[in-house]
């Protein structure tokens, strides 16, 4: 009798655990579906033509139908991939996001790091595009009273400055990035302050990288050529620093920093994927950890949906692209001028499929 009672308690306990597991799985799946629906509500296609001075003869890019869903380029037809969702990630040069910022007050900070994640929701495959903060593009400019003045050709990082330091800054940067990418839609954004780098790095147990530049002037442990497990503030220095010597940054100093950021993100993505495979709820844990160090229009449901797709499809260094162009010193600051032909071809490669073909990118 006692044995039967113990067996009954064990079975009840097992059943209770199974119910809890099923409830967690149901919640997780529900988050995924709600996340997908919410993200796709934000997607609309508004492609732009190549500037007239860059068009000539048969090489012209022609918008073949309404809103650029079909494009003819160099005799080939391309169809916009409607399974894509794009998210802009920003690294902001502030230690904390301030409350009550005012559009145009100049206190918002700048977007020092910009990466556009383009995720195919059908295949789970992703491409991550590194965008130089110095990229010259059309930016919405506002007065110190918050009134819209117009657009100016400025460094992309300054789009964040013309905002409130939070949501409005992110929205203004998203607008500028979409323009840079010939009107490709950006469904969501996530901006991280400096402290978020420490939180993220420590959450995955550190990120190992081969140090590509001598950064001992910033941190004695960051010696060129050594493999280093970055933790805490070390990771901050590694992804932030533009100065490799005691002198002013050159026009292309940001290029070196972008390469380190790409290196860090590839390594971080691998560690995060490992954690996710061990515990699918890791994404929600990470979301909660960085909540106080970030500004985003992504809900927990959307983060879960995106994360499961991203880690299922695989996040690899080969998927991180850089925009081609030329760096130079302008009158007041470094400028990166995009090679527009190469840019347009990148847009076609990442956002479109050749018409009539089930083309996997």
Short mmCIF file of C-alpha atoms in Angstrom, two decimals:
data_model
loop_
_atom_site.label_atom_id
_atom_site.label_comp_id
_atom_site.label_asym_id
_atom_site.label_seq_id
_atom_site.Cartn_x
_atom_site.Cartn_y
_atom_site.Cartn_z
CA UNK A 1 0.00 0.00 0.00
CA UNK A 2 2.77 2.45 0.93
CA UNK A 3 4.56 1.56 -2.29
CA UNK A 4 1.40 2.28 -4.27
CA UNK A 5 0.96 5.63 -2.50
CA UNK A 6 4.57 6.63 -3.21
CA UNK A 7 4.14 5.58 -6.83
CA UNK A 8 0.97 7.66 -7.03
CA UNK A 9 2.76 10.73 -5.62
CA UNK A 10 5.62 10.27 -8.07
CA UNK A 11 3.20 10.04 -10.98
CA UNK A 12 1.36 13.16 -9.82
CA UNK A 13 4.64 15.04 -9.50
CA UNK A 14 5.74 13.91 -12.96
CA UNK A 15 2.37 14.93 -14.38
CA UNK A 16 2.65 18.34 -12.73
CA UNK A 17 6.13 18.86 -14.20
CA UNK A 18 4.87 17.84 -17.65
CA UNK A 19 1.97 20.29 -17.38
CA UNK A 20 4.39 23.08 -16.45
CA UNK A 21 6.67 22.17 -19.37
CA UNK A 22 3.71 22.12 -21.77
CA UNK A 23 2.54 25.48 -20.46
CA UNK A 24 6.02 26.96 -20.99
CA UNK A 25 6.18 25.53 -24.50
CA UNK A 26 2.69 26.86 -25.29
CA UNK A 27 3.68 30.29 -23.97
CA UNK A 28 6.88 30.18 -25.99
CA UNK A 29 5.05 29.20 -29.19
CA UNK A 30 2.42 31.85 -28.54
CA UNK A 31 5.16 34.46 -28.16
CA UNK A 32 6.61 33.37 -31.49
CA UNK A 33 3.32 33.70 -33.37
CA UNK A 34 2.39 37.05 -31.79
CA UNK A 35 5.90 38.29 -32.54
CA UNK A 36 5.64 37.34 -36.21
CA UNK A 37 2.26 39.01 -36.63
CA UNK A 38 3.41 42.23 -34.92
CA UNK A 39 6.61 42.52 -36.96
CA UNK A 40 4.96 42.08 -40.32
CA UNK A 41 2.44 44.80 -39.55
CA UNK A 42 5.36 47.25 -39.71
CA UNK A 43 6.66 46.17 -43.13
CA UNK A 44 6.05 48.25 -46.26
CA UNK A 45 8.20 48.59 -49.36
CA UNK A 46 9.12 52.06 -50.67
CA UNK A 47 12.16 51.63 -52.88
CA UNK A 48 13.90 54.57 -54.52
CA UNK A 49 15.76 54.80 -57.83
CA UNK A 50 19.46 55.23 -58.15
CA UNK A 51 20.35 58.92 -58.34
CA UNK A 52 20.11 60.16 -61.94
CA UNK A 53 23.81 60.97 -62.18
CA UNK A 54 24.62 57.31 -61.43
CA UNK A 55 22.33 55.96 -64.16
CA UNK A 56 23.44 55.35 -67.72
CA UNK A 57 22.28 53.20 -70.63
CA UNK A 58 21.36 49.60 -69.90
CA UNK A 59 22.87 49.82 -66.40
CA UNK A 60 20.01 51.96 -65.15
CA UNK A 61 17.94 50.54 -62.30
CA UNK A 62 14.28 50.92 -63.25
CA UNK A 63 11.37 50.63 -60.88
CA UNK A 64 9.15 48.27 -62.88
CA UNK A 65 5.99 48.33 -60.79
CA UNK A 66 4.36 50.14 -57.88
CA UNK A 67 6.47 50.43 -54.68
CA UNK A 68 9.50 48.67 -56.14
CA UNK A 69 8.39 45.10 -55.53
CA UNK A 70 9.65 44.26 -59.01
CA UNK A 71 12.93 45.75 -60.27
CA UNK A 72 14.76 45.44 -63.58
CA UNK A 73 18.53 45.86 -63.39
CA UNK A 74 21.06 45.14 -66.13
CA UNK A 75 18.49 43.09 -68.04
CA UNK A 76 17.53 40.92 -65.03
CA UNK A 77 14.22 41.08 -63.19
CA UNK A 78 14.17 40.91 -59.40
CA UNK A 79 11.26 40.44 -56.99
CA UNK A 80 11.29 41.84 -53.46
CA UNK A 81 11.47 39.03 -50.88
CA UNK A 82 8.37 39.59 -48.75
CA UNK A 83 9.51 37.00 -46.20
CA UNK A 84 12.18 39.41 -44.91
CA UNK A 85 12.14 41.39 -41.68
CA UNK A 86 14.83 44.00 -40.94
CA UNK A 87 15.87 45.25 -37.51
CA UNK A 88 18.29 48.12 -36.90
CA UNK A 89 20.65 47.72 -33.94
CA UNK A 90 22.28 50.85 -32.53
CA UNK A 91 25.12 51.33 -30.08
CA UNK A 92 24.71 54.75 -28.45
CA UNK A 93 27.63 56.67 -26.92
CA UNK A 94 25.90 57.25 -23.58
CA UNK A 95 26.17 55.40 -20.29
CA UNK A 96 22.44 55.69 -19.65
CA UNK A 97 19.31 56.72 -21.53
CA UNK A 98 17.96 59.90 -19.97
CA UNK A 99 14.29 60.47 -19.27
CA UNK A 100 12.41 63.45 -20.65
CA UNK A 101 14.72 64.32 -23.55
CA UNK A 102 13.55 66.91 -26.07
CA UNK A 103 13.81 66.56 -29.83
CA UNK A 104 16.55 68.81 -31.16
CA UNK A 105 18.09 69.77 -27.79
CA UNK A 106 21.45 68.25 -28.83
CA UNK A 107 21.76 66.07 -25.73
CA UNK A 108 20.64 62.78 -27.25
CA UNK A 109 24.10 61.42 -28.02
CA UNK A 110 25.16 59.72 -31.24
CA UNK A 111 24.73 56.27 -32.76
CA UNK A 112 28.35 55.08 -32.79
CA UNK A 113 27.58 51.56 -34.02
CA UNK A 114 24.89 50.62 -36.54
CA UNK A 115 24.03 47.13 -37.78
CA UNK A 116 21.05 46.16 -39.92
CA UNK A 117 19.87 42.59 -39.41
CA UNK A 118 17.93 41.19 -42.38
CA UNK A 119 16.20 37.94 -41.46
CA UNK A 120 14.39 35.59 -43.83
CA UNK A 121 11.41 34.35 -41.82
CA UNK A 122 10.89 31.44 -44.20
CA UNK A 123 14.40 29.95 -44.13
CA UNK A 124 15.76 31.42 -40.88
CA UNK A 125 18.85 32.63 -42.72
CA UNK A 126 20.17 36.08 -41.86
CA UNK A 127 22.50 38.75 -43.14
CA UNK A 128 23.98 41.39 -40.88
CA UNK A 129 25.10 44.62 -42.54
CA UNK A 130 27.64 46.87 -40.80
CA UNK A 131 26.99 50.56 -41.46
CA UNK A 132 29.66 53.16 -40.78
CA UNK A 133 28.60 55.91 -38.37
CA UNK A 134 30.38 58.35 -40.72
CA UNK A 135 28.17 57.46 -43.71
CA UNK A 136 26.97 60.64 -45.41
CA UNK A 137 23.24 60.48 -46.06
CA UNK A 138 20.06 62.56 -45.86
CA UNK A 139 19.08 63.14 -42.23
CA UNK A 140 15.97 64.84 -40.86
CA UNK A 141 17.03 67.93 -38.91
CA UNK A 142 15.02 69.60 -36.13
CA UNK A 143 15.32 72.94 -34.32
CA UNK A 144 16.04 73.17 -30.59
CA UNK A 145 12.27 73.63 -30.17
CA UNK A 146 11.62 70.31 -31.87
CA UNK A 147 10.35 71.76 -35.15
CA UNK A 148 11.22 69.99 -38.39
CA UNK A 149 13.60 72.12 -40.49
CA UNK A 150 14.35 69.83 -43.43
CA UNK A 151 16.94 67.27 -44.48
CA UNK A 152 20.70 67.72 -44.64
CA UNK A 153 23.53 65.53 -45.91
CA UNK A 154 25.17 64.57 -42.60
CA UNK A 155 26.96 61.74 -40.85
CA UNK A 156 24.43 58.99 -40.18
CA UNK A 157 25.33 58.96 -36.47
CA UNK A 158 23.86 62.47 -36.16
CA UNK A 159 20.36 61.24 -37.01
CA UNK A 160 20.21 60.01 -33.42
CA UNK A 161 21.26 63.44 -32.15
CA UNK A 162 18.20 65.05 -33.73
CA UNK A 163 15.83 63.22 -31.42
CA UNK A 164 14.86 62.83 -27.77
CA UNK A 165 17.65 60.41 -26.90
CA UNK A 166 15.22 57.50 -26.94
CA UNK A 167 12.33 56.50 -29.23
CA UNK A 168 12.35 59.63 -31.43
CA UNK A 169 16.11 59.36 -31.91
CA UNK A 170 15.75 55.72 -32.94
CA UNK A 171 12.92 56.54 -35.34
CA UNK A 172 14.92 59.32 -36.96
CA UNK A 173 17.89 56.97 -37.42
CA UNK A 174 15.64 54.25 -38.88
CA UNK A 175 14.32 56.82 -41.35
CA UNK A 176 17.83 57.78 -42.44
CA UNK A 177 18.94 54.15 -42.78
CA UNK A 178 15.89 53.28 -44.86
CA UNK A 179 16.73 56.17 -47.20
CA UNK A 180 20.33 54.96 -47.44
CA UNK A 181 19.06 51.52 -48.49
CA UNK A 182 16.86 52.92 -51.29
CA UNK A 183 13.71 52.80 -49.21
CA UNK A 184 13.99 49.24 -47.89
CA UNK A 185 11.65 48.82 -44.90
CA UNK A 186 13.05 48.62 -41.37
CA UNK A 187 10.44 47.01 -39.14
CA UNK A 188 12.07 47.50 -35.75
CA UNK A 189 14.97 48.97 -33.80
CA UNK A 190 16.96 48.23 -30.66
CA UNK A 191 19.37 50.79 -29.21
CA UNK A 192 21.85 49.83 -26.49
CA UNK A 193 23.79 52.14 -24.20
CA UNK A 194 27.40 51.53 -23.17
CA UNK A 195 26.54 49.51 -20.06
CA UNK A 196 24.53 47.05 -22.16
CA UNK A 197 27.75 45.74 -23.74
CA UNK A 198 28.99 44.66 -20.31
CA UNK A 199 25.67 43.02 -19.44
CA UNK A 200 25.42 41.14 -22.73
CA UNK A 201 29.04 39.94 -22.63
CA UNK A 202 28.81 38.66 -19.08
CA UNK A 203 25.43 37.01 -19.75
CA UNK A 204 27.08 34.59 -22.20
CA UNK A 205 30.15 34.03 -20.01
CA UNK A 206 32.50 36.27 -21.97
CA UNK A 207 33.34 36.49 -25.68
CA UNK A 208 36.62 35.18 -27.07
CA UNK A 209 38.30 37.09 -29.91
CA UNK A 210 41.77 37.34 -31.46
CA UNK A 211 42.81 40.94 -30.72
CA UNK A 212 43.34 42.58 -34.12
CA UNK A 213 44.82 45.91 -32.98
CA UNK A 214 47.05 46.99 -30.14
CA UNK A 215 44.64 48.69 -27.74
CA UNK A 216 46.87 48.67 -24.66
CA UNK A 217 46.55 52.45 -24.51
CA UNK A 218 42.91 51.83 -23.60
CA UNK A 219 43.32 48.55 -21.70
CA UNK A 220 46.70 46.89 -20.90
CA UNK A 221 45.31 43.40 -21.55
CA UNK A 222 44.29 44.10 -25.16
CA UNK A 223 47.52 43.19 -26.95
CA UNK A 224 47.50 42.66 -30.70
CA UNK A 225 47.66 39.02 -31.82
CA UNK A 226 46.57 37.47 -28.53
CA UNK A 227 43.34 35.53 -28.07
CA UNK A 228 41.35 37.17 -25.34
CA UNK A 229 38.12 36.32 -23.56
CA UNK A 230 36.49 39.72 -23.28
CA UNK A 231 34.44 40.42 -20.19
CA UNK A 232 32.74 43.50 -18.83
CA UNK A 233 34.47 46.78 -19.57
CA UNK A 234 37.14 45.08 -21.72
CA UNK A 235 34.41 44.32 -24.26
CA UNK A 236 33.33 47.98 -24.14
CA UNK A 237 36.81 49.20 -24.96
CA UNK A 238 37.23 46.63 -27.71
CA UNK A 239 34.08 47.57 -29.64
CA UNK A 240 34.19 51.32 -28.90
CA UNK A 241 37.78 52.44 -29.35
CA UNK A 242 38.77 54.31 -32.51
CA UNK A 243 42.18 55.46 -31.24
CA UNK A 244 44.99 52.95 -31.61
CA UNK A 245 47.70 55.49 -30.81
CA UNK A 246 47.95 58.73 -28.87
CA UNK A 247 46.81 60.87 -31.79
CA UNK A 248 43.62 62.05 -33.40
CA UNK A 249 41.55 59.47 -35.27
CA UNK A 250 42.10 59.39 -39.03
CA UNK A 251 39.34 59.32 -41.65
CA UNK A 252 39.33 55.53 -41.78
CA UNK A 253 39.76 54.90 -38.03
CA UNK A 254 36.12 53.90 -37.80
CA UNK A 255 36.71 51.14 -40.36
CA UNK A 256 39.03 49.35 -37.92
CA UNK A 257 36.43 49.68 -35.21
CA UNK A 258 33.70 48.25 -37.45
CA UNK A 259 35.86 45.19 -38.11
CA UNK A 260 36.27 44.65 -34.35
CA UNK A 261 32.52 45.10 -33.87
CA UNK A 262 31.82 42.52 -36.56
CA UNK A 263 34.30 40.16 -34.93
CA UNK A 264 32.69 40.65 -31.50
CA UNK A 265 29.15 40.17 -32.82
CA UNK A 266 30.02 36.95 -34.64
CA UNK A 267 31.60 35.55 -31.45
CA UNK A 268 28.74 36.79 -29.26
CA UNK A 269 26.17 35.28 -31.65
CA UNK A 270 27.86 31.91 -31.37
CA UNK A 271 27.89 32.01 -27.56
CA UNK A 272 24.26 33.18 -27.41
CA UNK A 273 23.22 30.35 -29.75
CA UNK A 274 24.90 27.84 -27.41
CA UNK A 275 22.98 29.24 -24.45
CA UNK A 276 19.73 29.18 -26.42
CA UNK A 277 20.17 25.51 -27.38
CA UNK A 278 20.66 24.64 -23.71
CA UNK A 279 17.72 26.76 -22.58
CA UNK A 280 15.17 28.18 -25.08
CA UNK A 281 14.04 30.68 -22.43
CA UNK A 282 17.53 32.24 -22.45
CA UNK A 283 16.31 34.89 -24.91
CA UNK A 284 13.65 36.10 -22.50
CA UNK A 285 16.22 36.16 -19.70
CA UNK A 286 18.56 38.22 -21.88
CA UNK A 287 15.70 40.54 -22.85
CA UNK A 288 14.98 41.22 -19.17
CA UNK A 289 18.67 41.74 -18.32
CA UNK A 290 19.17 44.52 -20.88
CA UNK A 291 15.74 46.14 -20.54
CA UNK A 292 17.11 48.99 -18.41
CA UNK A 293 20.02 49.55 -20.80
CA UNK A 294 18.10 49.63 -24.07
CA UNK A 295 15.40 51.37 -26.08
CA UNK A 296 13.42 49.21 -28.46
CA UNK A 297 10.03 48.82 -30.09
CA UNK A 298 10.42 45.03 -29.96
CA UNK A 299 8.18 43.20 -27.51
CA UNK A 300 9.22 40.06 -25.65
CA UNK A 301 7.08 38.09 -28.12
CA UNK A 302 8.89 39.62 -31.09
CA UNK A 303 12.31 39.00 -29.53
CA UNK A 304 11.39 35.35 -28.97
CA UNK A 305 10.17 34.93 -32.54
CA UNK A 306 13.24 36.59 -34.05
CA UNK A 307 15.67 34.78 -31.79
CA UNK A 308 14.31 31.32 -32.55
CA UNK A 309 14.52 32.04 -36.28
CA UNK A 310 18.00 33.49 -36.03
CA UNK A 311 19.52 30.66 -34.03
CA UNK A 312 17.70 28.02 -36.08
CA UNK A 313 19.07 29.41 -39.33
CA UNK A 314 22.56 29.99 -37.97
CA UNK A 315 24.49 33.16 -37.28
CA UNK A 316 27.86 33.15 -38.99
CA UNK A 317 30.65 35.62 -39.61
CA UNK A 318 30.20 35.01 -43.35
CA UNK A 319 26.81 36.65 -43.04
CA UNK A 320 28.21 40.01 -41.89
CA UNK A 321 28.53 42.42 -44.80
CA UNK A 322 30.20 45.83 -45.10
CA UNK A 323 29.09 48.67 -47.32
CA UNK A 324 31.63 49.66 -49.96
CA UNK A 325 32.73 53.27 -50.20
CA UNK A 326 35.48 55.78 -49.51
CA UNK A 327 36.48 57.49 -46.26
CA UNK A 328 37.83 61.03 -46.26
CA UNK A 329 38.18 64.01 -43.93
CA UNK A 330 35.52 66.64 -44.50
CA UNK A 331 35.61 70.23 -43.29
CA UNK A 332 34.54 69.32 -39.76
CA UNK A 333 34.61 65.52 -39.40
CA UNK A 334 35.34 62.20 -41.07
CA UNK A 335 33.02 61.30 -43.93
CA UNK A 336 32.23 57.95 -45.53
CA UNK A 337 30.82 58.21 -49.04
CA UNK A 338 28.97 55.13 -50.23
CA UNK A 339 29.70 53.56 -53.61
CA UNK A 340 26.12 53.87 -54.79
CA UNK A 341 26.33 51.30 -57.55
CA UNK A 342 27.76 48.71 -55.16
CA UNK A 343 25.16 49.72 -52.58
CA UNK A 344 22.31 49.17 -55.00
CA UNK A 345 23.67 45.77 -55.96
CA UNK A 346 23.91 44.83 -52.25
CA UNK A 347 20.26 45.81 -51.83
CA UNK A 348 19.29 43.55 -54.73
CA UNK A 349 21.38 40.69 -53.35
CA UNK A 350 20.02 40.90 -49.81
CA UNK A 351 16.42 42.06 -50.28
CA UNK A 352 15.42 40.59 -53.66
CA UNK A 353 15.21 37.30 -55.54
CA UNK A 354 15.69 36.86 -59.25
CA UNK A 355 12.24 36.65 -60.82
CA UNK A 356 11.13 33.13 -61.70
CA UNK A 357 13.66 31.46 -59.42
CA UNK A 358 13.28 30.10 -55.91
CA UNK A 359 16.56 31.79 -55.06
CA UNK A 360 18.15 31.22 -51.62
CA UNK A 361 20.51 33.94 -50.47
#
